[in-house]
GROMACS .gro file of C-alpha atoms in nm:
model
  389
    1MET     CA    1   0.276  -1.435   1.127
    2ASP     CA    2   0.464  -1.123   1.184
    3PRO     CA    3   0.334  -0.901   1.531
    4GLU     CA    4   0.329  -0.578   1.340
    5VAL     CA    5   0.033  -0.707   1.145
    6SER     CA    6  -0.261  -0.928   1.151
    7VAL     CA    7  -0.581  -1.044   0.900
    8LEU     CA    8  -0.901  -0.963   1.039
    9LEU     CA    9  -1.125  -1.008   0.736
   10HIS     CA   10  -1.061  -1.141   0.410
   11CYS     CA   11  -1.285  -1.224   0.148
   12ALA     CA   12  -1.106  -1.515  -0.033
   13ASP     CA   13  -1.442  -1.690  -0.087
   14TRP     CA   14  -1.571  -1.446  -0.372
   15ARG     CA   15  -1.197  -1.339  -0.466
   16GLY     CA   16  -1.248  -1.034  -0.328
   17LEU     CA   17  -1.619  -0.796  -0.333
   18LEU     CA   18  -1.680  -0.533  -0.561
   19GLU     CA   19  -1.865  -0.213  -0.448
   20SER     CA   20  -2.217  -0.377  -0.502
   21GLN     CA   21  -2.159  -0.668  -0.276
   22VAL     CA   22  -2.060  -0.428   0.023
   23GLN     CA   23  -2.302  -0.203   0.228
   24VAL     CA   24  -2.252   0.026   0.531
   25GLU     CA   25  -2.472   0.084   0.870
   26LEU     CA   26  -2.372   0.450   1.059
   27SER     CA   27  -2.453   0.521   1.382
   28GLU     CA   28  -2.334   0.737   1.672
   29ARG     CA   29  -2.328   0.377   1.873
   30PHE     CA   30  -2.056   0.313   1.696
   31ASN     CA   31  -1.824   0.619   1.789
   32ARG     CA   32  -1.524   0.657   1.994
   33GLN     CA   33  -1.613   0.623   2.399
   34THR     CA   34  -1.477   0.941   2.552
   35ASP     CA   35  -1.487   1.158   2.885
   36PRO     CA   36  -1.283   1.476   2.980
   37ALA     CA   37  -1.007   1.385   3.096
   38LEU     CA   38  -0.911   1.198   2.770
   39GLU     CA   39  -1.031   1.477   2.564
   40ARG     CA   40  -0.762   1.711   2.762
   41HIS     CA   41  -0.506   1.441   2.671
   42ILE     CA   42  -0.575   1.435   2.303
   43GLU     CA   43  -0.530   1.803   2.300
   44GLU     CA   44  -0.208   1.804   2.457
   45VAL     CA   45  -0.117   1.504   2.258
   46TRP     CA   46  -0.209   1.697   1.902
   47THR     CA   47  -0.049   2.029   2.035
   48GLU     CA   48   0.278   1.889   2.059
   49ARG     CA   49   0.264   1.681   1.745
   50VAL     CA   50   0.186   2.022   1.508
   51SER     CA   51   0.446   2.205   1.693
   52LYS     CA   52   0.679   1.948   1.561
   53GLU     CA   53   0.530   1.843   1.235
   54PRO     CA   54   0.300   2.197   1.150
   55TRP     CA   55   0.228   2.030   0.841
   56LEU     CA   56  -0.010   1.773   0.989
   57PHE     CA   57  -0.373   1.876   0.953
   58ASN     CA   58  -0.704   1.765   1.115
   59GLY     CA   59  -1.000   1.590   0.930
   60ALA     CA   60  -1.295   1.391   0.983
   61LYS     CA   61  -1.260   0.990   0.907
   62PHE     CA   62  -1.479   0.685   0.959
   63ARG     CA   63  -1.440   0.464   1.254
   64LEU     CA   64  -1.441   0.086   1.200
   65HIS     CA   65  -1.658  -0.047   1.495
   66SER     CA   66  -1.756  -0.381   1.349
   67PHE     CA   67  -1.869  -0.617   1.030
   68CYS     CA   68  -2.103  -0.897   0.956
   69LEU     CA   69  -1.972  -1.118   0.675
   70ALA     CA   70  -2.203  -1.400   0.487
   71PRO     CA   71  -2.043  -1.732   0.550
   72PRO     CA   72  -1.946  -1.865   0.181
   73LYS     CA   73  -2.217  -2.080  -0.057
   74CYS     CA   74  -2.480  -1.918   0.181
   75PRO     CA   75  -2.751  -1.801  -0.034
   76SER     CA   76  -2.843  -1.442  -0.011
   77SER     CA   77  -3.153  -1.420  -0.249
   78PRO     CA   78  -3.494  -1.510  -0.118
   79CYS     CA   79  -3.562  -1.732  -0.379
   80ALA     CA   80  -3.259  -1.927  -0.264
   81ALA     CA   81  -3.329  -1.913   0.108
   82SER     CA   82  -3.670  -2.060   0.024
   83GLU     CA   83  -3.466  -2.376  -0.136
   84HIS     CA   84  -3.293  -2.374   0.165
   85PRO     CA   85  -3.460  -2.317   0.464
   86SER     CA   86  -3.166  -2.390   0.700
   87CYS     CA   87  -3.008  -2.074   0.595
   88THR     CA   88  -3.172  -1.740   0.743
   89GLN     CA   89  -3.095  -1.391   0.735
   90SER     CA   90  -3.108  -1.181   1.033
   91PRO     CA   91  -3.269  -0.822   0.899
   92GLU     CA   92  -3.064  -0.673   1.233
   93ALA     CA   93  -2.732  -0.750   1.117
   94SER     CA   94  -2.726  -0.818   0.727
   95SER     CA   95  -2.548  -1.133   0.802
   96PHE     CA   96  -2.623  -1.486   0.718
   97VAL     CA   97  -2.644  -1.782   0.969
   98CYS     CA   98  -2.636  -2.145   0.850
   99GLY     CA   99  -2.759  -2.394   1.094
  100GLU     CA  100  -2.976  -2.664   1.122
  101GLY     CA  101  -3.330  -2.789   1.241
  102GLN     CA  102  -3.392  -2.652   1.584
  103GLU     CA  103  -3.027  -2.522   1.649
  104GLY     CA  104  -3.082  -2.336   1.337
  105ARG     CA  105  -3.401  -2.181   1.446
  106ARG     CA  106  -3.272  -2.092   1.809
  107ARG     CA  107  -2.983  -1.963   1.681
  108GLN     CA  108  -3.203  -1.733   1.450
  109GLU     CA  109  -3.396  -1.640   1.742
  110ASP     CA  110  -3.096  -1.576   1.965
  111LEU     CA  111  -2.972  -1.320   1.686
  112LEU     CA  112  -3.284  -1.118   1.660
  113HIS     CA  113  -3.351  -1.061   2.001
  114ASN     CA  114  -2.977  -1.033   2.131
  115ASP     CA  115  -2.861  -0.705   1.928
  116ALA     CA  116  -2.524  -0.746   2.163
  117GLN     CA  117  -2.448  -1.089   2.035
  118GLN     CA  118  -2.482  -1.082   1.659
  119SER     CA  119  -2.306  -0.721   1.640
  120LEU     CA  120  -2.020  -0.821   1.867
  121ASP     CA  121  -1.726  -0.511   1.838
  122LEU     CA  122  -1.455  -0.639   1.570
  123ARG     CA  123  -1.214  -0.463   1.865
  124ASN     CA  124  -1.285  -0.743   2.064
  125THR     CA  125  -1.415  -1.015   1.759
  126SER     CA  126  -1.329  -1.143   1.433
  127ILE     CA  127  -1.566  -1.396   1.235
  128ASN     CA  128  -1.437  -1.703   1.140
  129GLN     CA  129  -1.707  -1.945   0.924
  130THR     CA  130  -1.722  -2.299   1.004
  131GLU     CA  131  -1.861  -2.499   0.719
  132ASP     CA  132  -1.889  -2.851   0.885
  133ARG     CA  133  -2.123  -2.740   1.123
  134GLY     CA  134  -2.274  -2.468   0.983
  135GLU     CA  135  -2.194  -2.216   1.285
  136VAL     CA  136  -2.058  -1.888   1.295
  137ILE     CA  137  -1.770  -1.857   1.509
  138GLN     CA  138  -1.665  -1.511   1.685
  139PRO     CA  139  -1.333  -1.550   1.895
  140THR     CA  140  -1.141  -1.248   2.004
  141LEU     CA  141  -0.934  -1.029   1.815
  142GLU     CA  142  -0.629  -1.146   1.935
  143GLN     CA  143  -0.755  -1.524   1.884
  144ALA     CA  144  -0.823  -1.437   1.578
  145SER     CA  145  -0.495  -1.257   1.491
  146ALA     CA  146  -0.272  -1.544   1.614
  147ALA     CA  147  -0.500  -1.799   1.423
  148GLY     CA  148  -0.417  -1.608   1.089
  149PRO     CA  149  -0.700  -1.600   0.814
  150PRO     CA  150  -0.931  -1.912   0.750
  151PRO     CA  151  -0.875  -2.160   0.469
  152HIS     CA  152  -1.055  -2.060   0.171
  153SER     CA  153  -1.175  -2.282  -0.157
  154ASP     CA  154  -0.995  -2.236  -0.480
  155GLU     CA  155  -1.279  -2.214  -0.708
  156ASN     CA  156  -1.365  -1.848  -0.775
  157THR     CA  157  -1.718  -1.785  -0.638
  158HIS     CA  158  -1.697  -1.427  -0.713
  159ASP     CA  159  -2.043  -1.283  -0.797
  160GLU     CA  160  -2.135  -0.930  -0.932
  161ASP     CA  161  -2.476  -0.989  -0.905
  162SER     CA  162  -2.505  -1.164  -0.534
  163GLY     CA  163  -2.587  -0.850  -0.382
  164PRO     CA  164  -2.436  -0.688  -0.007
  165LEU     CA  165  -2.243  -0.991   0.145
  166LEU     CA  166  -2.030  -0.739   0.354
  167THR     CA  167  -2.168  -0.489   0.580
  168LEU     CA  168  -1.927  -0.236   0.760
  169ARG     CA  169  -2.061  -0.082   1.089
  170LEU     CA  170  -1.902   0.267   1.092
  171GLY     CA  171  -1.886   0.576   1.310
  172LEU     CA  172  -1.702   0.918   1.285
  173THR     CA  173  -1.379   1.006   1.414
  174CYS     CA  174  -1.094   1.227   1.347
  175TYR     CA  175  -0.691   1.219   1.270
  176ARG     CA  176  -0.656   1.437   1.580
  177ASP     CA  177  -0.825   1.188   1.796
  178TYR     CA  178  -0.597   0.905   1.630
  179LEU     CA  179  -0.314   1.021   1.719
  180GLY     CA  180  -0.419   1.099   2.063
  181THR     CA  181  -0.565   0.759   2.122
  182ASN     CA  182  -0.382   0.501   1.867
  183TRP     CA  183  -0.067   0.629   1.910
  184SER     CA  184  -0.083   0.773   2.232
  185HIS     CA  185   0.224   0.697   2.490
  186ARG     CA  186  -0.102   0.613   2.709
  187VAL     CA  187  -0.256   0.374   2.454
  188ALA     CA  188  -0.202   0.074   2.708
  189GLU     CA  189  -0.331   0.259   2.987
  190LEU     CA  190  -0.636   0.331   2.732
  191ARG     CA  191  -0.675  -0.030   2.648
  192GLN     CA  192  -0.696  -0.133   2.994
  193ARG     CA  193  -0.944   0.140   3.094
  194GLY     CA  194  -1.153   0.025   2.797
  195GLU     CA  195  -1.171  -0.338   2.909
  196ALA     CA  196  -1.227  -0.284   3.276
  197GLU     CA  197  -1.470   0.007   3.209
  198LEU     CA  198  -1.668  -0.087   2.890
  199SER     CA  199  -1.539  -0.467   2.831
  200ASP     CA  200  -1.364  -0.331   2.519
  201PRO     CA  201  -0.983  -0.282   2.521
  202LEU     CA  202  -1.033  -0.032   2.190
  203ALA     CA  203  -1.364   0.155   2.306
  204LEU     CA  204  -1.121   0.468   2.392
  205LEU     CA  205  -0.951   0.429   2.059
  206ALA     CA  206  -1.008   0.653   1.717
  207GLN     CA  207  -0.970   0.317   1.503
  208PRO     CA  208  -0.999   0.526   1.175
  209LEU     CA  209  -1.086   0.309   0.895
  210GLY     CA  210  -0.742   0.354   0.616
  211VAL     CA  211  -0.762   0.190   0.262
  212GLY     CA  212  -0.469   0.076   0.037
  213ALA     CA  213  -0.447  -0.081  -0.330
  214VAL     CA  214  -0.221  -0.369  -0.441
  215LEU     CA  215  -0.202  -0.177  -0.806
  216CYS     CA  216  -0.106  -0.429  -1.080
  217THR     CA  217   0.033  -0.287  -1.378
  218GLY     CA  218  -0.090  -0.432  -1.703
  219ASP     CA  219   0.235  -0.615  -1.728
  220GLY     CA  220   0.204  -0.799  -1.414
  221GLN     CA  221   0.413  -0.568  -1.206
  222VAL     CA  222   0.306  -0.446  -0.808
  223VAL     CA  223   0.359  -0.076  -0.753
  224LEU     CA  224   0.575  -0.007  -0.404
  225ILE     CA  225   0.637   0.338  -0.359
  226ARG     CA  226   0.916   0.469  -0.054
  227ARG     CA  227   0.729   0.704   0.195
  228SER     CA  228   0.906   1.052   0.282
  229GLN     CA  229   1.072   1.148   0.603
  230ARG     CA  230   0.800   1.402   0.622
  231VAL     CA  231   0.523   1.165   0.680
  232ALA     CA  232   0.342   1.088   0.996
  233GLU     CA  233   0.418   0.729   0.997
  234ALA     CA  234   0.657   0.469   0.880
  235GLY     CA  235   0.887   0.702   0.712
  236GLY     CA  236   1.119   0.586   0.481
  237LEU     CA  237   0.968   0.199   0.425
  238LEU     CA  238   0.816   0.081   0.159
  239ASP     CA  239   0.405   0.106   0.135
  240ILE     CA  240   0.108   0.072  -0.129
  241PRO     CA  241  -0.081   0.342  -0.231
  242GLY     CA  242  -0.307   0.454   0.022
  243GLY     CA  243  -0.513   0.667   0.292
  244HIS     CA  244  -0.828   0.741   0.424
  245PRO     CA  245  -1.204   0.750   0.308
  246GLU     CA  246  -1.310   1.089   0.376
  247PRO     CA  247  -1.639   1.180   0.525
  248LYS     CA  248  -1.622   1.541   0.361
  249ALA     CA  249  -1.625   1.386   0.004
  250VAL     CA  250  -2.003   1.225   0.097
  251CYS     CA  251  -2.120   1.552   0.239
  252ASP     CA  252  -2.024   1.912   0.336
  253GLU     CA  253  -2.189   1.898   0.667
  254ILE     CA  254  -2.037   1.593   0.805
  255SER     CA  255  -2.283   1.468   1.074
  256MET     CA  256  -2.402   1.102   1.122
  257VAL     CA  257  -2.759   1.218   1.039
  258THR     CA  258  -2.642   1.305   0.682
  259MET     CA  259  -2.438   1.032   0.620
  260GLN     CA  260  -2.710   0.789   0.750
  261ARG     CA  261  -2.927   0.954   0.462
  262ARG     CA  262  -2.603   0.876   0.229
  263ARG     CA  263  -2.527   0.526   0.325
  264GLY     CA  264  -2.488   0.424  -0.076
  265ALA     CA  265  -2.227   0.748  -0.086
  266VAL     CA  266  -2.048   0.652   0.193
  267VAL     CA  267  -1.969   0.289  -0.018
  268SER     CA  268  -1.872   0.451  -0.301
  269GLU     CA  269  -1.633   0.683  -0.136
  270LEU     CA  270  -1.503   0.386   0.029
  271PHE     CA  271  -1.412   0.215  -0.328
  272GLY     CA  272  -1.366   0.548  -0.477
  273SER     CA  273  -1.098   0.697  -0.252
  274VAL     CA  274  -0.852   0.429  -0.321
  275CYS     CA  275  -0.848   0.502  -0.649
  276ALA     CA  276  -0.832   0.912  -0.568
  277GLU     CA  277  -0.491   0.798  -0.350
  278VAL     CA  278  -0.364   0.583  -0.642
  279ARG     CA  279  -0.401   0.877  -0.886
  280ASP     CA  280  -0.274   1.134  -0.640
  281GLU     CA  281   0.030   0.923  -0.521
  282VAL     CA  282   0.154   0.777  -0.839
  283ASN     CA  283  -0.008   1.007  -1.104
  284VAL     CA  284  -0.194   0.734  -1.295
  285PRO     CA  285  -0.535   0.889  -1.450
  286LEU     CA  286  -0.836   0.726  -1.326
  287SER     CA  287  -0.946   0.635  -1.653
  288CYS     CA  288  -0.650   0.350  -1.655
  289LEU     CA  289  -0.744   0.197  -1.344
  290GLY     CA  290  -1.007  -0.110  -1.317
  291ALA     CA  291  -1.275  -0.162  -1.014
  292PRO     CA  292  -1.105  -0.187  -0.702
  293VAL     CA  293  -1.163  -0.519  -0.536
  294LEU     CA  294  -1.197  -0.530  -0.153
  295MET     CA  295  -0.975  -0.811  -0.067
  296GLY     CA  296  -1.054  -0.747   0.337
  297VAL     CA  297  -0.923  -0.579   0.625
  298ALA     CA  298  -0.590  -0.565   0.807
  299LEU     CA  299  -0.475  -0.464   1.145
  300ASN     CA  300  -0.189  -0.230   1.196
  301HIS     CA  301  -0.038  -0.354   1.582
  302THR     CA  302   0.233  -0.063   1.573
  303SER     CA  303  -0.092   0.169   1.589
  304ALA     CA  304  -0.259  -0.019   1.842
  305GLY     CA  305  -0.462  -0.253   1.581
  306ARG     CA  306  -0.569   0.034   1.367
  307PRO     CA  307  -0.778  -0.085   1.058
  308SER     CA  308  -0.738  -0.068   0.702
  309ALA     CA  309  -0.944  -0.209   0.419
  310GLU     CA  310  -0.727  -0.348   0.154
  311PHE     CA  311  -0.785  -0.346  -0.223
  312TYR     CA  312  -0.675  -0.504  -0.528
  313VAL     CA  313  -0.659  -0.262  -0.831
  314SER     CA  314  -0.574  -0.333  -1.186
  315CYS     CA  315  -0.393  -0.050  -1.387
  316SER     CA  316  -0.397  -0.071  -1.772
  317LEU     CA  317  -0.043   0.122  -1.825
  318THR     CA  318   0.272  -0.078  -1.860
  319THR     CA  319   0.531  -0.060  -1.597
  320ASP     CA  320   0.731   0.205  -1.764
  321GLU     CA  321   0.459   0.399  -1.850
  322VAL     CA  322   0.358   0.407  -1.449
  323ARG     CA  323   0.755   0.473  -1.391
  324GLN     CA  324   0.728   0.784  -1.604
  325LEU     CA  325   0.406   0.943  -1.458
  326TYR     CA  326   0.535   0.895  -1.127
  327TRP     CA  327   0.827   1.102  -1.172
  328GLU     CA  328   0.626   1.375  -1.353
  329GLY     CA  329   0.459   1.378  -0.966
  330GLY     CA  330   0.105   1.402  -0.867
  331ALA     CA  331  -0.094   1.599  -0.614
  332GLU     CA  332   0.043   1.424  -0.353
  333ALA     CA  333   0.403   1.357  -0.471
  334HIS     CA  334   0.553   1.508  -0.145
  335GLU     CA  335   0.461   1.192   0.043
  336SER     CA  336   0.674   0.937  -0.128
  337ILE     CA  337   1.048   0.944  -0.279
  338ASP     CA  338   1.080   0.671  -0.502
  339ILE     CA  339   0.866   0.396  -0.710
  340VAL     CA  340   0.929  -0.002  -0.672
  341PHE     CA  341   0.812  -0.262  -0.900
  342LEU     CA  342   0.772  -0.603  -0.799
  343SER     CA  343   0.622  -0.904  -1.010
  344ARG     CA  344   0.308  -1.087  -0.885
  345THR     CA  345   0.509  -1.406  -0.826
  346GLU     CA  346   0.772  -1.209  -0.595
  347VAL     CA  347   0.475  -1.059  -0.412
  348LEU     CA  348   0.304  -1.416  -0.373
  349GLN     CA  349   0.637  -1.519  -0.235
  350LEU     CA  350   0.689  -1.248   0.009
  351GLY     CA  351   0.695  -1.358   0.353
  352ARG     CA  352   0.936  -1.282   0.698
  353SER     CA  353   1.235  -1.484   0.581
  354SER     CA  354   1.262  -1.221   0.279
  355PRO     CA  355   1.530  -0.984   0.269
  356LEU     CA  356   1.239  -0.686   0.144
  357TRP     CA  357   0.962  -0.821   0.416
  358SER     CA  358   1.134  -0.554   0.709
  359GLU     CA  359   1.140  -0.292   0.403
  360LEU     CA  360   0.769  -0.297   0.445
  361CYS     CA  361   0.563  -0.088   0.641
  362PRO     CA  362   0.261  -0.247   0.841
  363SER     CA  363  -0.014  -0.143   0.570
  364ALA     CA  364   0.214  -0.302   0.290
  365LYS     CA  365   0.226  -0.589   0.487
  366GLY     CA  366  -0.091  -0.657   0.547
  367ALA     CA  367  -0.204  -0.569   0.201
  368VAL     CA  368   0.036  -0.844   0.063
  369LEU     CA  369  -0.079  -1.090   0.349
  370LEU     CA  370  -0.454  -1.049   0.202
  371TYR     CA  371  -0.319  -1.090  -0.179
  372GLN     CA  372  -0.168  -1.374  -0.120
  373THR     CA  373  -0.489  -1.504   0.067
  374VAL     CA  374  -0.757  -1.363  -0.162
  375LYS     CA  375  -0.559  -1.413  -0.474
  376PRO     CA  376  -0.834  -1.170  -0.658
  377ASP     CA  377  -0.621  -1.193  -0.981
  378ALA     CA  378  -0.592  -1.555  -1.000
  379GLU     CA  379  -0.859  -1.570  -1.339
  380ARG     CA  380  -0.597  -1.316  -1.488
  381ASP     CA  381  -0.337  -1.602  -1.398
  382ARG     CA  382  -0.499  -1.880  -1.531
  383ALA     CA  383  -0.566  -1.682  -1.881
  384GLU     CA  384  -0.193  -1.578  -1.923
  385ASN     CA  385  -0.127  -1.963  -1.886
  386LEU     CA  386  -0.321  -2.082  -2.083
  387MET     CA  387  -0.206  -1.865  -2.350
  388LEU     CA  388   0.167  -1.938  -2.275
  389SER     CA  389   0.060  -2.304  -2.321
   0.00000   0.00000   0.00000
């Protein structure tokens, strides 16, 4: 595994998730913890950064706190659950737990009466499903990153009508806090304080949720862009189109109360923002893009484990058409200086031994790892192979 990046969550058992299969829970409990001394430090960091990079601006972001993912092949509808009584849904967590007999009932009672147990922070934990025992194992984040993504079936089990399979627990943060915590020279100290005082090494960090797109053209090429030296992170490296879902796009009054009333709009912004980034950075019209497929969440360890939701987005345009639109320039053309195309086969074969790997920024590496694991366009490959044969 590359020390710069790891996969926290993948959706390989469904070949990725559509918007209808994802829901959010929002609460101030999911915000960053703080104190006056930390706030003063953040202000100092921000003032210094802006003095050197005056083009930086602050803005509200969503903070990823934790998640619940349904184990594969676990029925999600009441009718299906009645046929399989060992599968139960916790209304508190919107997650599924499979157990057998008294053990299964005991686990359900534990989840319903111990919210801390079933909502363990992703800042310390990841979820891995173990099918043979029907248990949900929650190792530490360090263990999950070291172990890599869990195995998955080659069978495409994606079902658009299966309802929410993933719940993301979100708080609010901002870009200023991100630079003052995740990117601070004191980040190791902040992690130690979080662990000692709050039993959570990331409790004091901003952890804004980013988004990225593995954009695939109609003729089977994946789009990469070379970042400008005027961006805050990873200047000069190859990246995928990406950015952040914006709370201000959900409502003008950015408050937790308002966000809680518009949870569906938050999910729509999460999925819509990745297409907006493709439009603004690559200059591809939204009408030429397919529905985003969430592959999972990757962690950037160069910024203290900052999470990013990585999507697969298909494009109806050819490589030449995308290249022409890119050079015409989009709304955020200043963020990159070149466009690069790799075949899907090349992307699937990319690894640490590949010469190109060292040119990828951490967010692109995380997206590539998820693409290789989830294979969201496997059905397309099968169809093309059948046509060729």
